[in-house]
Amino acid sequence: MKTKLRPGWVLALLCTVLFFYGFYLGGVQLVISEVSREYGQNAAGMGGLVAAQHVAAVVLPVVLGALADRIGKKPVLCIFAAVFAVGCFLAGLSKSLGVYVIGAVCVGAGYSVCESVSSAVLSELDAEKGARYINLSQALLSLGAVISPFLVQWLQKSRHASWRLPFLICAAAYTLLALLLLLTVFPKRQIVTQKKAKARTNFFASRAFRLLFFSILLYVGLENGISYFAESLFSVRLSAGDLAAAAISAYWVGMTVSRMLFSAVLRDPKKTLIGCFLASAAFLLALAVSKHPTVSLVCCFAAGFSYGPIWSTLVAQATGLFPEAGAGAAGVMSAGCGIGGIVYPVLMGAACDGMGLGGAFGLLAATAAAGAVLCARLQTNKRKTGASAPGMQ
């Protein structure tokens, strides 16, 4: 008997996929300094370890997004959920820097493809609610990142667990998720004409898409900058290492609340993007100059809240421009994420070594302001079909 599509189950399963990606992010952000110390790396080297997981994200989501549009999204998701699991096992069981880096690259390949293709599937579940579904999945990602630092820190103190724990938990979770994805019915693949299929190669012909692409590149730089260097900010600059886990979780709590809010309440996309980038610039600047741990903790929450809807809004707008090639568009946007994820941790590490943590967070504030400028240039984008970019009225 043929199994029917169950949209609610697909939504729940993909939200779980994103939840454990968030769990990975929050846990690794807490232990990355331990990893770098074990393998003899300074701040710049730590930035390199973070960047390693984004190397595959520059190319693979583009290639696999286009492939998913052709052969279906289910097989691509199953394979790369398994790749994520393998990468976590390699990094978590590594005894040398080389094996850790290979694992990190596999993790980056897995999560970048899973996140972009999952977003494309969610946009197909309901054309009107696609952006809200993506926001909801990102809210669950954020929730995973909230829980992870506290859980890992508690296990490290009470059970003397090592930095390897978040890797091994996510390896087990993604092994199970790959099997569940294999057994799940996905929305039918959209059949497109040769003329429409040509759109897959024309993403950058759209001015709106170019602006969205560079905006998400900057945004992921912001995400990686604050989340991976918050532990150093509190431990080194503020001499409040006991608040490091709280700072990372506060950042993700702010993002979770914001994404939940924006998954239920619709806002004008352009105004939302400009406002959120500007607000994040202000809070990042406050982090750059603050020397008070409590103020900095509040700023971490506020920065996370201002980040909340940016990623989902940018991706939803990009896939909306090319509904016949949603996975391809999401894949190209994920490549922008990969570029930002490679460049900014290295820049932040170099800035920390050269200007101190205050100067590095000042760099992030300038980046957020640049994102606001790019989004301010978004306008109605008329395509050849006469359709306009959704929400960019």
Short mmCIF file of C-alpha atoms in Angstrom, two decimals:
data_model
loop_
_atom_site.label_atom_id
_atom_site.label_comp_id
_atom_site.label_asym_id
_atom_site.label_seq_id
_atom_site.Cartn_x
_atom_site.Cartn_y
_atom_site.Cartn_z
CA MET A 1 0.00 0.00 0.00
CA LYS A 2 1.35 3.38 -0.99
CA THR A 3 2.13 5.69 1.93
CA LYS A 4 0.60 9.15 1.76
CA LEU A 5 2.30 12.47 2.32
CA ARG A 6 1.82 13.70 5.89
CA PRO A 7 2.80 17.39 5.93
CA GLY A 8 2.70 17.60 9.73
CA TRP A 9 5.15 14.72 10.08
CA VAL A 10 7.47 16.17 7.41
CA LEU A 11 7.44 19.53 9.23
CA ALA A 12 8.16 17.88 12.59
CA LEU A 13 10.95 15.69 11.17
CA LEU A 14 12.72 18.54 9.39
CA CYS A 15 12.41 20.70 12.50
CA THR A 16 14.12 17.87 14.42
CA VAL A 17 16.88 17.76 11.80
CA LEU A 18 17.44 21.48 12.38
CA PHE A 19 17.13 21.10 16.17
CA PHE A 20 20.10 18.73 16.33
CA TYR A 21 22.09 20.95 13.99
CA GLY A 22 21.46 23.73 16.51
CA PHE A 23 22.46 21.36 19.32
CA TYR A 24 25.73 20.78 17.47
CA LEU A 25 26.30 24.54 17.03
CA GLY A 26 25.67 25.45 20.67
CA GLY A 27 27.77 22.59 22.02
CA VAL A 28 30.72 23.14 19.71
CA GLN A 29 30.65 26.91 20.29
CA LEU A 30 31.16 26.15 23.98
CA VAL A 31 34.01 23.65 23.53
CA ILE A 32 35.80 25.07 20.46
CA SER A 33 38.42 26.78 22.63
CA GLU A 34 39.13 23.42 24.33
CA VAL A 35 39.49 21.79 20.92
CA SER A 36 41.92 24.49 19.78
CA ARG A 37 43.99 24.14 22.97
CA GLU A 38 44.17 20.36 22.61
CA TYR A 39 45.50 20.74 19.10
CA GLY A 40 47.85 23.67 19.95
CA GLN A 41 46.01 26.46 18.12
CA ASN A 42 45.89 30.20 18.96
CA ALA A 43 42.89 32.51 18.28
CA ALA A 44 43.59 32.63 14.55
CA GLY A 45 43.97 28.84 14.54
CA MET A 46 40.65 28.50 16.36
CA GLY A 47 39.08 30.63 13.63
CA GLY A 48 40.58 28.23 11.11
CA LEU A 49 38.99 25.24 12.88
CA VAL A 50 35.59 26.97 12.68
CA ALA A 51 36.17 27.87 9.03
CA ALA A 52 37.01 24.25 8.15
CA GLN A 53 33.42 23.16 8.57
CA HIS A 54 32.30 25.79 6.06
CA VAL A 55 34.66 24.79 3.23
CA ALA A 56 32.27 22.24 1.72
CA ALA A 57 29.34 24.62 2.21
CA VAL A 58 30.66 26.91 -0.52
CA VAL A 59 30.22 24.37 -3.32
CA LEU A 60 28.12 21.39 -2.28
CA PRO A 61 24.75 23.12 -1.58
CA VAL A 62 24.83 24.66 -5.08
CA VAL A 63 25.52 21.35 -6.79
CA LEU A 64 23.26 19.28 -4.56
CA GLY A 65 20.47 21.87 -4.60
CA ALA A 66 20.29 21.68 -8.39
CA LEU A 67 20.47 17.87 -8.19
CA ALA A 68 17.66 17.80 -5.61
CA ASP A 69 15.46 19.82 -7.98
CA ARG A 70 16.06 17.15 -10.63
CA ILE A 71 16.02 13.81 -8.78
CA GLY A 72 14.09 14.73 -5.65
CA LYS A 73 15.01 16.15 -2.26
CA LYS A 74 14.54 12.99 -0.18
CA PRO A 75 17.61 11.03 -1.39
CA VAL A 76 19.83 14.10 -1.05
CA LEU A 77 18.64 14.72 2.52
CA CYS A 78 19.11 11.07 3.53
CA ILE A 79 22.66 10.89 2.18
CA PHE A 80 23.83 14.15 3.73
CA ALA A 81 22.23 13.48 7.10
CA ALA A 82 24.44 10.37 7.08
CA VAL A 83 27.45 12.50 6.02
CA PHE A 84 26.78 14.80 9.00
CA ALA A 85 26.73 11.77 11.31
CA VAL A 86 30.02 10.44 9.90
CA GLY A 87 31.65 13.87 10.30
CA CYS A 88 30.56 14.08 13.94
CA PHE A 89 31.94 10.59 14.64
CA LEU A 90 35.28 11.50 13.05
CA ALA A 91 35.64 14.80 14.93
CA GLY A 92 34.39 13.34 18.21
CA LEU A 93 36.76 10.37 18.08
CA SER A 94 39.73 12.20 16.55
CA LYS A 95 43.20 11.87 18.03
CA SER A 96 44.90 14.26 15.62
CA LEU A 97 44.21 17.68 14.12
CA GLY A 98 44.03 16.22 10.61
CA VAL A 99 41.25 13.78 11.47
CA TYR A 100 39.35 16.52 13.32
CA VAL A 101 39.52 18.79 10.26
CA ILE A 102 38.29 16.00 7.96
CA GLY A 103 35.39 15.43 10.34
CA ALA A 104 34.63 19.17 10.45
CA VAL A 105 34.56 19.33 6.65
CA CYS A 106 32.13 16.38 6.55
CA VAL A 107 29.94 18.07 9.17
CA GLY A 108 29.91 21.24 7.07
CA ALA A 109 28.94 19.27 3.97
CA GLY A 110 26.15 17.55 5.87
CA TYR A 111 24.55 20.49 7.63
CA SER A 112 24.82 22.92 4.69
CA VAL A 113 23.01 20.57 2.33
CA CYS A 114 20.48 19.44 4.96
CA GLU A 115 19.64 23.02 5.96
CA SER A 116 19.24 24.37 2.41
CA VAL A 117 17.29 21.37 1.06
CA SER A 118 15.11 21.22 4.18
CA SER A 119 14.22 24.88 3.68
CA ALA A 120 13.26 24.17 0.06
CA VAL A 121 11.03 21.25 1.17
CA LEU A 122 9.34 23.42 3.81
CA SER A 123 8.61 26.11 1.24
CA GLU A 124 6.94 23.43 -0.93
CA LEU A 125 4.71 22.09 1.86
CA ASP A 126 2.58 25.24 1.73
CA ALA A 127 3.23 28.12 -0.67
CA GLU A 128 1.61 30.67 1.68
CA LYS A 129 3.14 29.39 4.93
CA GLY A 130 6.59 28.48 3.58
CA ALA A 131 8.38 31.44 5.18
CA ARG A 132 6.67 30.74 8.52
CA TYR A 133 7.65 27.06 8.36
CA ILE A 134 11.27 28.03 7.66
CA ASN A 135 11.20 30.45 10.59
CA LEU A 136 9.76 27.69 12.81
CA SER A 137 12.51 25.26 11.79
CA GLN A 138 15.11 27.92 12.50
CA ALA A 139 13.49 28.55 15.89
CA LEU A 140 13.95 24.85 16.71
CA LEU A 141 17.56 25.11 15.53
CA SER A 142 18.02 27.98 17.97
CA LEU A 143 16.34 26.02 20.76
CA GLY A 144 18.83 23.19 20.25
CA ALA A 145 21.66 25.71 20.54
CA VAL A 146 20.14 27.06 23.78
CA ILE A 147 19.95 23.65 25.44
CA SER A 148 23.30 22.30 24.30
CA PRO A 149 25.78 24.61 26.13
CA PHE A 150 24.06 24.13 29.49
CA LEU A 151 23.72 20.38 29.05
CA VAL A 152 27.32 19.96 27.92
CA GLN A 153 28.65 22.21 30.68
CA TRP A 154 26.62 20.31 33.30
CA LEU A 155 27.86 16.94 32.00
CA GLN A 156 31.44 18.19 31.95
CA LYS A 157 31.23 19.26 35.58
CA SER A 158 29.17 16.38 36.98
CA ARG A 159 30.34 13.49 34.81
CA HIS A 160 33.76 14.82 33.76
CA ALA A 161 32.75 14.53 30.09
CA SER A 162 35.17 15.82 27.48
CA TRP A 163 34.72 18.28 24.62
CA ARG A 164 33.89 15.29 22.40
CA LEU A 165 30.40 14.87 23.88
CA PRO A 166 28.36 17.20 21.59
CA PHE A 167 29.92 15.58 18.52
CA LEU A 168 28.99 12.07 19.63
CA ILE A 169 25.44 13.01 20.67
CA CYS A 170 24.82 14.58 17.24
CA ALA A 171 26.41 11.61 15.47
CA ALA A 172 23.88 9.26 17.11
CA ALA A 173 20.96 11.63 16.47
CA TYR A 174 21.74 12.11 12.78
CA THR A 175 22.19 8.37 12.24
CA LEU A 176 18.61 7.87 13.45
CA LEU A 177 17.34 10.89 11.49
CA ALA A 178 18.84 9.58 8.25
CA LEU A 179 16.82 6.37 8.70
CA LEU A 180 13.60 8.29 9.47
CA LEU A 181 14.10 10.51 6.41
CA LEU A 182 14.47 7.37 4.29
CA LEU A 183 11.06 6.12 5.49
CA THR A 184 9.26 9.47 5.01
CA VAL A 185 7.17 10.51 2.00
CA PHE A 186 8.12 13.96 0.67
CA PRO A 187 6.15 16.38 -1.54
CA LYS A 188 6.18 15.34 -5.19
CA ARG A 189 8.98 16.74 -7.28
CA GLN A 190 7.80 19.64 -9.42
CA ILE A 191 8.10 18.89 -13.15
CA VAL A 192 9.39 21.92 -15.03
CA THR A 193 9.78 22.78 -18.68
CA GLN A 194 13.17 23.26 -20.31
CA LYS A 195 12.58 27.02 -20.30
CA LYS A 196 11.88 27.05 -16.57
CA ALA A 197 14.77 24.72 -15.83
CA LYS A 198 17.07 27.29 -17.40
CA ALA A 199 16.28 29.56 -14.44
CA ARG A 200 18.55 27.37 -12.32
CA THR A 201 21.56 28.93 -14.01
CA ASN A 202 20.28 32.51 -13.93
CA PHE A 203 20.12 33.28 -10.21
CA PHE A 204 22.64 36.12 -10.36
CA ALA A 205 20.86 37.74 -13.30
CA SER A 206 18.39 38.95 -10.67
CA ARG A 207 19.54 42.10 -8.86
CA ALA A 208 17.36 41.18 -5.87
CA PHE A 209 19.01 37.76 -5.63
CA ARG A 210 22.48 39.30 -5.72
CA LEU A 211 21.60 41.61 -2.85
CA LEU A 212 20.10 38.72 -0.88
CA PHE A 213 23.18 36.57 -1.53
CA PHE A 214 25.67 39.15 -0.26
CA SER A 215 23.40 39.95 2.68
CA ILE A 216 23.38 36.32 3.83
CA LEU A 217 27.16 36.14 3.40
CA LEU A 218 27.50 39.05 5.83
CA TYR A 219 24.85 37.65 8.15
CA VAL A 220 26.57 34.29 8.60
CA GLY A 221 29.75 36.21 9.34
CA LEU A 222 27.82 37.93 12.14
CA GLU A 223 26.48 34.61 13.47
CA ASN A 224 29.88 32.94 13.54
CA GLY A 225 31.58 36.02 14.92
CA ILE A 226 29.49 36.33 18.05
CA SER A 227 28.71 32.68 18.72
CA TYR A 228 32.20 31.25 18.40
CA PHE A 229 33.98 34.13 20.15
CA ALA A 230 31.52 34.79 22.98
CA GLU A 231 33.33 32.25 25.17
CA SER A 232 36.63 34.08 24.64
CA LEU A 233 34.95 37.46 25.22
CA PHE A 234 33.69 36.42 28.65
CA SER A 235 36.64 34.26 29.68
CA VAL A 236 39.48 36.53 28.52
CA ARG A 237 38.25 40.12 28.19
CA LEU A 238 35.62 40.16 30.95
CA SER A 239 37.25 37.59 33.28
CA ALA A 240 33.86 35.92 33.70
CA GLY A 241 34.42 32.45 32.29
CA ASP A 242 31.62 31.03 34.44
CA LEU A 243 29.18 33.09 32.35
CA ALA A 244 30.45 31.84 28.99
CA ALA A 245 27.82 29.10 28.63
CA ALA A 246 25.12 31.53 29.82
CA ALA A 247 26.23 34.08 27.20
CA ILE A 248 26.03 31.55 24.35
CA SER A 249 22.65 30.31 25.56
CA ALA A 250 21.37 33.88 26.06
CA TYR A 251 22.28 34.64 22.46
CA TRP A 252 20.39 31.56 21.24
CA VAL A 253 17.45 32.20 23.58
CA GLY A 254 17.06 35.65 22.03
CA MET A 255 17.16 34.10 18.57
CA THR A 256 14.66 31.38 19.51
CA VAL A 257 12.14 33.87 20.90
CA SER A 258 12.55 36.11 17.87
CA ARG A 259 12.14 33.29 15.37
CA MET A 260 9.08 31.94 17.18
CA LEU A 261 7.58 35.41 17.07
CA PHE A 262 8.27 35.90 13.38
CA SER A 263 7.00 32.41 12.52
CA ALA A 264 3.59 33.50 13.86
CA VAL A 265 3.51 37.17 12.91
CA LEU A 266 4.13 38.33 9.37
CA ARG A 267 6.14 41.51 8.81
CA ASP A 268 7.28 43.48 5.77
CA PRO A 269 10.46 41.60 4.73
CA LYS A 270 12.48 44.64 3.66
CA LYS A 271 11.73 46.67 6.79
CA THR A 272 12.35 43.59 8.95
CA LEU A 273 15.77 43.02 7.41
CA ILE A 274 16.88 46.65 7.66
CA GLY A 275 15.62 47.01 11.24
CA CYS A 276 17.21 43.75 12.41
CA PHE A 277 20.60 44.49 10.82
CA LEU A 278 20.67 47.99 12.36
CA ALA A 279 19.62 46.70 15.78
CA SER A 280 22.31 44.02 15.69
CA ALA A 281 24.90 46.65 14.75
CA ALA A 282 23.99 48.62 17.87
CA PHE A 283 24.19 45.62 20.20
CA LEU A 284 27.44 44.37 18.69
CA LEU A 285 28.95 47.82 19.18
CA ALA A 286 27.80 47.68 22.81
CA LEU A 287 29.57 44.31 23.17
CA ALA A 288 32.71 45.85 21.68
CA VAL A 289 32.91 48.58 24.32
CA SER A 290 31.24 46.98 27.36
CA LYS A 291 33.43 45.86 30.25
CA HIS A 292 30.57 44.76 32.49
CA PRO A 293 29.66 41.02 32.30
CA THR A 294 25.95 41.55 33.06
CA VAL A 295 25.57 44.25 30.40
CA SER A 296 27.39 42.03 27.92
CA LEU A 297 25.13 39.11 28.79
CA VAL A 298 22.05 41.24 28.06
CA CYS A 299 23.63 42.40 24.79
CA CYS A 300 24.19 38.76 23.76
CA PHE A 301 20.47 38.10 24.24
CA ALA A 302 19.54 41.29 22.37
CA ALA A 303 21.92 40.53 19.49
CA GLY A 304 20.41 37.05 19.15
CA PHE A 305 16.92 38.53 19.14
CA SER A 306 17.85 41.00 16.41
CA TYR A 307 19.46 38.22 14.33
CA GLY A 308 16.35 36.03 14.65
CA PRO A 309 14.39 36.47 11.42
CA ILE A 310 17.25 37.53 9.14
CA TRP A 311 18.39 34.13 7.81
CA SER A 312 14.87 32.79 7.27
CA THR A 313 13.68 35.98 5.59
CA LEU A 314 16.65 36.13 3.24
CA VAL A 315 16.27 32.46 2.21
CA ALA A 316 12.48 32.67 1.86
CA GLN A 317 12.82 35.71 -0.40
CA ALA A 318 15.49 34.01 -2.51
CA THR A 319 13.52 30.79 -3.01
CA GLY A 320 10.41 32.87 -3.72
CA LEU A 321 12.20 34.49 -6.65
CA PHE A 322 12.71 31.06 -8.26
CA PRO A 323 9.80 28.77 -7.21
CA GLU A 324 10.63 26.34 -10.02
CA ALA A 325 14.18 25.91 -8.70
CA GLY A 326 13.79 26.43 -4.96
CA ALA A 327 16.44 23.93 -3.85
CA GLY A 328 18.90 25.40 -6.34
CA ALA A 329 18.28 28.94 -5.09
CA ALA A 330 18.56 27.80 -1.47
CA GLY A 331 21.78 25.98 -2.37
CA VAL A 332 23.36 29.12 -3.82
CA MET A 333 22.31 31.06 -0.73
CA SER A 334 23.90 28.32 1.39
CA ALA A 335 27.10 28.81 -0.60
CA GLY A 336 26.98 32.45 0.51
CA CYS A 337 26.65 31.15 4.07
CA GLY A 338 29.71 28.99 3.51
CA ILE A 339 31.79 31.92 2.26
CA GLY A 340 30.80 34.02 5.26
CA GLY A 341 31.49 31.06 7.54
CA ILE A 342 35.00 30.66 6.13
CA VAL A 343 36.02 34.31 5.96
CA TYR A 344 34.68 35.73 9.22
CA PRO A 345 36.06 33.27 11.80
CA VAL A 346 39.51 33.79 10.29
CA LEU A 347 39.01 37.59 10.23
CA MET A 348 37.76 37.51 13.82
CA GLY A 349 40.71 35.40 14.95
CA ALA A 350 43.17 37.74 13.22
CA ALA A 351 41.36 40.79 14.64
CA CYS A 352 41.48 39.30 18.14
CA ASP A 353 45.23 38.73 17.85
CA GLY A 354 45.83 42.18 16.34
CA MET A 355 43.23 44.52 17.90
CA GLY A 356 41.83 42.58 20.82
CA LEU A 357 38.31 41.28 21.28
CA GLY A 358 36.85 44.80 21.40
CA GLY A 359 38.18 45.57 17.94
CA ALA A 360 36.94 42.21 16.61
CA PHE A 361 33.39 42.89 17.82
CA GLY A 362 33.62 46.40 16.35
CA LEU A 363 34.30 44.70 13.00
CA LEU A 364 31.06 42.75 13.45
CA ALA A 365 29.12 45.96 14.15
CA ALA A 366 30.41 47.45 10.89
CA THR A 367 29.41 44.27 9.06
CA ALA A 368 25.85 44.50 10.40
CA ALA A 369 25.61 48.10 9.22
CA ALA A 370 26.77 47.00 5.76
CA GLY A 371 24.01 44.36 5.75
CA ALA A 372 21.42 47.06 6.46
CA VAL A 373 22.72 49.09 3.51
CA LEU A 374 22.41 46.12 1.14
CA CYS A 375 18.85 45.34 2.27
CA ALA A 376 17.85 49.00 1.92
CA ARG A 377 18.57 48.64 -1.80
CA LEU A 378 16.05 45.82 -2.21
CA GLN A 379 13.05 46.77 -4.28
CA THR A 380 10.36 45.19 -6.41
CA ASN A 381 12.16 42.88 -8.81
CA LYS A 382 10.35 42.32 -12.08
CA ARG A 383 11.25 39.07 -13.71
CA LYS A 384 10.69 38.22 -17.35
CA THR A 385 7.45 36.54 -16.42
CA GLY A 386 6.23 39.80 -14.90
CA ALA A 387 6.17 38.37 -11.38
CA SER A 388 7.68 40.30 -8.54
CA ALA A 389 9.83 39.12 -5.74
CA PRO A 390 7.54 38.09 -2.90
CA GLY A 391 7.48 40.56 -0.07
CA MET A 392 9.78 43.04 -1.80
CA GLN A 393 6.96 45.40 -2.76
#
